[in-house]
């Protein structure tokens, strides 16, 4: 079992064996200017392809989105961390871009509830490991919740012990994978490799990496793909405004949620294995609420602050990034079904709910935030969720079926959902883009 994005694995920055000129002037359309699309486009252009990126949004970055509406105070509404600095290709990219990093530590943590600091709660990993081991012995996969409920120890736990365990699972598992434990595969929910060396935030915004990676590339914004069909002379792409474009090949980096929506028509249909993978994987949700204060809030200097008050699934995790920010900030999260519920709230309701949680944690005199920035990834038509997860019966092989080539080598798929080894991460998206470029270059 590998928690918190894992502790192993080193992969290269560029695709192996891809020589300059390998793409031989082919016209390649890359759909999506997120990190997978930027990686694929860079590699293909360096190999001699004529590459155009088509991006539905009015910005690049995809699920990297740095909101700069607060002057001089950028906040990342999507991806925030490099998970594992050692050997991670994004660490090298950040160095190239001159982007400052601020390390964070999961061991730098404190827990609060009922207006006071409380003992740090026990972690759920031992019991989850037993449930996972038993799931592998069963005839078929089952949900993580069902696997835990089948353990003899669960039957001996008191109601209070179950509540505490469930709260720990929500904080440490459901917030990691963006889904309820009843939707997660007991066998493979955590199936991933990772990098060592700790994690780090970008005080000046994650979008620095996207803008650096995009240098010199032909990117067309506001180009929302609606259909792609195979033609005798290559591929024909149709966009929402009625325009069309031709290409010899295409790299599709659309998020899993968009692929599942049916908003894109593929003619002919995708291979049965690939379509099955798209339908089988899950699209999770993790939303953020950044709170800005006019003075440093009265919280500990710990990187992570846990909310142990009821309800256990509302604002359970907080990050204190103020040490690296030019103004006092706190960052809070909601995940899974609770995030879907809270996403329907307006900004004022969301801010009020987050402030209520802080008052319950630290006392009724906790100062009110002066502003908030709130993400709503499920409602975003260009994302339809935050990142993918493994439901029962899926795993790395499902992602391998999604990745790679279709249509006799003219259509390649990439993105975090298509990363067997590093799913749900920015570096997984980047590496999958490189792999797609390698596959197309042949």
Coordinates of C-alpha atoms in Angstrom, one line a residue, residues 128 141-149 154 165-166 169-170 173-175 177-187 189 280 282 335-338 389-394:
X128 CA -6.9 -0.8 5.4
X141 CA -12.9 -7.0 -6.3
X142 CA -15.1 -5.1 -3.9
X143 CA -15.3 -1.6 -2.5
X144 CA -12.9 -0.5 0.2
X145 CA -15.9 0.1 2.5
X146 CA -17.2 -3.4 2.0
X147 CA -13.7 -4.9 2.5
X148 CA -13.3 -3.1 5.8
X149 CA -16.8 -4.0 6.9
X154 CA -14.8 -3.9 12.4
X165 CA -11.9 5.4 11.8
X166 CA -14.4 6.6 9.2
X169 CA -10.5 7.4 6.1
X170 CA -12.3 10.5 4.8
X173 CA -8.1 8.3 1.6
X174 CA -11.2 10.1 0.2
X175 CA -9.4 13.4 0.1
X177 CA -8.6 10.1 -4.4
X178 CA -11.6 12.4 -4.6
X179 CA -14.2 9.7 -4.0
X180 CA -16.3 7.9 -1.3
X181 CA -14.7 4.7 0.0
X182 CA -17.8 2.9 -1.2
X183 CA -16.7 3.8 -4.8
X184 CA -13.0 2.9 -4.4
X185 CA -11.6 -0.4 -5.3
X186 CA -10.3 -2.3 -2.3
X187 CA -7.6 -4.0 -4.4
X189 CA -7.5 2.3 -5.0
X280 CA -15.0 1.9 -16.0
X282 CA -14.1 7.0 -12.0
X335 CA -13.8 15.9 -1.4
X336 CA -16.1 13.2 -2.8
X337 CA -19.9 13.4 -2.2
X338 CA -19.5 16.3 0.2
X389 CA -9.8 7.1 -9.4
X390 CA -10.1 3.3 -9.4
X391 CA -13.6 1.9 -8.8
X392 CA -13.9 -1.9 -8.0
X393 CA -12.7 -4.0 -10.9
X394 CA -10.3 -1.4 -12.3

